[in-house]
PDB file of C-alpha atoms in Angstrom:
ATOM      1  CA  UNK A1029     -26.849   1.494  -7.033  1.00 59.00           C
ATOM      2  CA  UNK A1030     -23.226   3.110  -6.683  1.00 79.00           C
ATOM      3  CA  UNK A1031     -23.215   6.891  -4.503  1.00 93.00           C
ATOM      4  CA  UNK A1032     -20.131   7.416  -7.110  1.00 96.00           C
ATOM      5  CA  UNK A1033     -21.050  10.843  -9.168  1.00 95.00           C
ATOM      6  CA  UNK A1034     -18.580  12.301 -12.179  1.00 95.00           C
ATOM      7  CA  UNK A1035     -18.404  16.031 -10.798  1.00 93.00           C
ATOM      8  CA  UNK A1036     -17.302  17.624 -14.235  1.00 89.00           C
ATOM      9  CA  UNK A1037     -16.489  21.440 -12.067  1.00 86.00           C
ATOM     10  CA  UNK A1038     -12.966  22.553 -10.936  1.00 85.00           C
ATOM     11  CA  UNK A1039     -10.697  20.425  -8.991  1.00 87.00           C
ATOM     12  CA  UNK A1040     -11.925  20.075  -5.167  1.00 91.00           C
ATOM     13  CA  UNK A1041      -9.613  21.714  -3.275  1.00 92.00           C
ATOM     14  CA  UNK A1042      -9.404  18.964  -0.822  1.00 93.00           C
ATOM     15  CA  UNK A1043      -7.118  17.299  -2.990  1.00 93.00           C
ATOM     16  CA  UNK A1044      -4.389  20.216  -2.963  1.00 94.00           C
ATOM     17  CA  UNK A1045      -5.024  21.106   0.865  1.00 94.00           C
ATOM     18  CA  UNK A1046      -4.203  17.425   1.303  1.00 95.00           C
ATOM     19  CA  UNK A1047      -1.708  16.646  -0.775  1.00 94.00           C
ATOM     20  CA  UNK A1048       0.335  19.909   0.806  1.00 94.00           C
ATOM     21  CA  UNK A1049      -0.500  18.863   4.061  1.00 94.00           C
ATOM     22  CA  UNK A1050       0.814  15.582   3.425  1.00 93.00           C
ATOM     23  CA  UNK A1051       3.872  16.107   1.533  1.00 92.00           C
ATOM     24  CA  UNK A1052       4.711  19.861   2.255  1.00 93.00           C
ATOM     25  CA  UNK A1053       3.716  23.328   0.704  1.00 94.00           C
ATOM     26  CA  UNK A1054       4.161  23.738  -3.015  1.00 89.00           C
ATOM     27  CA  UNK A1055       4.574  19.866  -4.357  1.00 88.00           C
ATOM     28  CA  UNK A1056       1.352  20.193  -5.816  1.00 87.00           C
ATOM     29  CA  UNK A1057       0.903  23.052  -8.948  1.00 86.00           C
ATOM     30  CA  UNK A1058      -1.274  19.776 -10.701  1.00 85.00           C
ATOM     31  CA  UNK A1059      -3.655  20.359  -7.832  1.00 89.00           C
ATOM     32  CA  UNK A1060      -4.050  23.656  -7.571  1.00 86.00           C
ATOM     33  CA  UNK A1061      -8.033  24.724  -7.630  1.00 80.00           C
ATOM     34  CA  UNK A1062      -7.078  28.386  -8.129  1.00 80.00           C
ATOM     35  CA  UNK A1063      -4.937  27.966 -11.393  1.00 79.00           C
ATOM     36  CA  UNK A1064      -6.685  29.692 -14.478  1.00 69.00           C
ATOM     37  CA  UNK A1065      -5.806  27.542 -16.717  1.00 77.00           C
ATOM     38  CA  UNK A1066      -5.492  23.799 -15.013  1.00 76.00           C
ATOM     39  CA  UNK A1067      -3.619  21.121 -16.615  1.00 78.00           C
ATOM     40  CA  UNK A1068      -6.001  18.881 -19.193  1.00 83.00           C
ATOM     41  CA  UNK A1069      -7.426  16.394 -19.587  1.00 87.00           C
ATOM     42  CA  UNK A1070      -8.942  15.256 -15.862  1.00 91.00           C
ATOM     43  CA  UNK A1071     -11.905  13.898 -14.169  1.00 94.00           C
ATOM     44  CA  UNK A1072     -13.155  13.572 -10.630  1.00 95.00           C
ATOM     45  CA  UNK A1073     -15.841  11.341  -9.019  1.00 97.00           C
ATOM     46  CA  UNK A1074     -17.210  12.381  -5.506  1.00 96.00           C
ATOM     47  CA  UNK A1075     -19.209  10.055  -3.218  1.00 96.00           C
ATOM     48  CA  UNK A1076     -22.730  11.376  -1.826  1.00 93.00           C
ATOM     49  CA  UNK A1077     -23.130   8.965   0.808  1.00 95.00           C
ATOM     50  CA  UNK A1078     -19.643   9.636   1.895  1.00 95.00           C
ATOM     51  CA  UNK A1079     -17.774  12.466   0.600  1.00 94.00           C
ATOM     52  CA  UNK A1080     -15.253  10.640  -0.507  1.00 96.00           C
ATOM     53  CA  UNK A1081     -13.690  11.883  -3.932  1.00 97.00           C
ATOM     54  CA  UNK A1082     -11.488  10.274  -6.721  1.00 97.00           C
ATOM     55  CA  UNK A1083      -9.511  12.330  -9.249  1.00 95.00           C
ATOM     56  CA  UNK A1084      -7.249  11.343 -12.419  1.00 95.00           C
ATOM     57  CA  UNK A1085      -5.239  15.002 -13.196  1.00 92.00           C
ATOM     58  CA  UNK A1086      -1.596  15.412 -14.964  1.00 90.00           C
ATOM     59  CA  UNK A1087       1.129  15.493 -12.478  1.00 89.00           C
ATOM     60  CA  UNK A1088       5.074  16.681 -13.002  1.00 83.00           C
ATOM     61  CA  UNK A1089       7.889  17.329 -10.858  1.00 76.00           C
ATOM     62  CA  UNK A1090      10.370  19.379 -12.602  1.00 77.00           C
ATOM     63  CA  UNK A1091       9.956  18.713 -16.213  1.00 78.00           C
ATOM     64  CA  UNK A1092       5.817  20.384 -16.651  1.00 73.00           C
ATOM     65  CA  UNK A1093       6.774  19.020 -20.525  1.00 80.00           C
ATOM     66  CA  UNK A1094       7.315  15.384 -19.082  1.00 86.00           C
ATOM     67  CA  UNK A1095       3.979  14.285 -17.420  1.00 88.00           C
ATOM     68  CA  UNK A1096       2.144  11.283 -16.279  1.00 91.00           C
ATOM     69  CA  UNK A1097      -1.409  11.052 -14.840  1.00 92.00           C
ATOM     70  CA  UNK A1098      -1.903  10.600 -11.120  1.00 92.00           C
ATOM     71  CA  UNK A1099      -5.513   9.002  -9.578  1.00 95.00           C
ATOM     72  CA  UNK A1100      -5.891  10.155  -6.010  1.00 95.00           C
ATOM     73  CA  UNK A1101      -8.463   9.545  -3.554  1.00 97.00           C
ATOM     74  CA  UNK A1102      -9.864  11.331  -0.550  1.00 96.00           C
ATOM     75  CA  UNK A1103     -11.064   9.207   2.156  1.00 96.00           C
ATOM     76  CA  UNK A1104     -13.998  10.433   3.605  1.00 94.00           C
ATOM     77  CA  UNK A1105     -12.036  11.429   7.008  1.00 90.00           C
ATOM     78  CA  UNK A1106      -8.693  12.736   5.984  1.00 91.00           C
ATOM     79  CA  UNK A1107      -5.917  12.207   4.104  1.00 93.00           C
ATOM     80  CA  UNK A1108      -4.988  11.128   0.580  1.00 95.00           C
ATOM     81  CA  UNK A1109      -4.084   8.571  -1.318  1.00 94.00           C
ATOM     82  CA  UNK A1110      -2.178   7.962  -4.482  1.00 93.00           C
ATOM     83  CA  UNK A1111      -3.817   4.942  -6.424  1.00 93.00           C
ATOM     84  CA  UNK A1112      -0.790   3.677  -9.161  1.00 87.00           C
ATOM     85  CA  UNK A1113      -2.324   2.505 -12.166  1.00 80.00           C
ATOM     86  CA  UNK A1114       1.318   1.792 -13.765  1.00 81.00           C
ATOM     87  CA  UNK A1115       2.905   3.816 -16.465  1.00 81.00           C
ATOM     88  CA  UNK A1116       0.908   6.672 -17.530  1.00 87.00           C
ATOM     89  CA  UNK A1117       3.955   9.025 -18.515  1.00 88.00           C
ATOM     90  CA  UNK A1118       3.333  11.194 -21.371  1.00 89.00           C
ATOM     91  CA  UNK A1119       4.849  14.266 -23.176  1.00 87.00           C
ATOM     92  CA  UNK A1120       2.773  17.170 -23.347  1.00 83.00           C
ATOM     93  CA  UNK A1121       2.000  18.303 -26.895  1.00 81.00           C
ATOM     94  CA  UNK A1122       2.920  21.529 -27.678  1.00 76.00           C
ATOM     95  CA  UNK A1123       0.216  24.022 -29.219  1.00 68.00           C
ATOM     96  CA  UNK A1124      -2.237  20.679 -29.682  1.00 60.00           C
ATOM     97  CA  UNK A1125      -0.308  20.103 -32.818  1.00 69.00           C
ATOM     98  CA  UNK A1126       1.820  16.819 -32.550  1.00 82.00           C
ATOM     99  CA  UNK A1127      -1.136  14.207 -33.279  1.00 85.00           C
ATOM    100  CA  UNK A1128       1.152  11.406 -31.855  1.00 87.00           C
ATOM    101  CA  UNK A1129       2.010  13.040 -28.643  1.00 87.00           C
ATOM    102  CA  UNK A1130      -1.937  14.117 -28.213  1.00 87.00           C
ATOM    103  CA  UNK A1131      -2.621  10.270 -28.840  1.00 90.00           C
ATOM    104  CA  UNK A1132      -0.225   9.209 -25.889  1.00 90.00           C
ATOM    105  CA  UNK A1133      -1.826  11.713 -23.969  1.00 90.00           C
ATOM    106  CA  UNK A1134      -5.182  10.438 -23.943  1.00 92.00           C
ATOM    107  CA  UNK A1135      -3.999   6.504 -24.352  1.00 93.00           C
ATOM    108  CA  UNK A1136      -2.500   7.163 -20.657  1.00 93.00           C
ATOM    109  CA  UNK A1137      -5.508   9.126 -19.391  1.00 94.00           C
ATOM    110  CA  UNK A1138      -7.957   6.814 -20.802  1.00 94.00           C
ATOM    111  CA  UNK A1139      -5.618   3.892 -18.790  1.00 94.00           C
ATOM    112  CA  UNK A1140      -5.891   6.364 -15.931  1.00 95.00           C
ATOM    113  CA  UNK A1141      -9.739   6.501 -15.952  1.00 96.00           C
ATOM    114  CA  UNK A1142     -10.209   2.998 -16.094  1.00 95.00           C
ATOM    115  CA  UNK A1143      -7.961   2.563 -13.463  1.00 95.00           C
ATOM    116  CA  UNK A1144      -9.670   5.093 -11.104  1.00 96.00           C
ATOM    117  CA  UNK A1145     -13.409   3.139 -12.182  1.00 96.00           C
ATOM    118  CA  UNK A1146     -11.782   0.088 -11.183  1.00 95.00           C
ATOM    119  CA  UNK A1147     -11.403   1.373  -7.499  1.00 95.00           C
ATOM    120  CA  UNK A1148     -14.540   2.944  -7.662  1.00 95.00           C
ATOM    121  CA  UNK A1149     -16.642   0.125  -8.959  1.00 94.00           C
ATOM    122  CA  UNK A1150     -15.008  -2.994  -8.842  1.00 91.00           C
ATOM    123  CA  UNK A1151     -13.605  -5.234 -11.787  1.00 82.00           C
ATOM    124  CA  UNK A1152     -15.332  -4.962 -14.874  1.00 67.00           C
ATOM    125  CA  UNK A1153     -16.527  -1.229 -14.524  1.00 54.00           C
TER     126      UNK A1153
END
């Protein structure tokens, strides 16, 4: 039987202490555990046995309207890495009212998630 829990709370801050320390201060507002509001939709799996952690959240650079989904894991002893499940770039809908950017949106999360299960579980998850 897999350790690997969903953990359906905010974002570990691991991830954003990480990420920062890894790629310098501010590249990560997607991380952020403090923002009100966080970017939608993610998930996050943490490891009992180990501590380890996986996430799928919305990530941007400059553009917050042009997205894609990142999948990061936390290795049980440090650092961070970026799992790339290939294209996952999205829009973000405005107001939750353009049905086929809001479909796009959760076609390339829903690619994300399996993507992040895959690493978790194996093949076939």
């Amino acid at each position: 039987m897999s350790s690997w829990r969903p953990y359906n709370h905010s974002l570990l801050p691991a991830f954003y202490e990480r990420f920062e320390e890894r790629w310098g201060k501010g590249t990560a507002p997607f991380l952020d555990p403090e923002v009100l509001e966080p970017p939608m939709p993610r998930a996050q799996w943490i490891n009992a046995d180990t501590g380890a952690a996986v996430a799928v959240v919305p990530v941007w650079a400059d553009d917050s309207e042009r997205r894609s989904f990142g999948v990061f894991y936390l290795p049980p002893h440090g650092d961070i890495w970026i799992l790339h499940p290939g294209p996952t770039q999205y829009a973000e809908p405005t107001s939750g009212v353009d049905r086929e950017r809001v479909t796009l949106r959760n076609q390339a999360f829903t690619k994300a998630i399996r993507h992040a299960e895959e690493f978790i579980f194996g093949q076939g998850a």
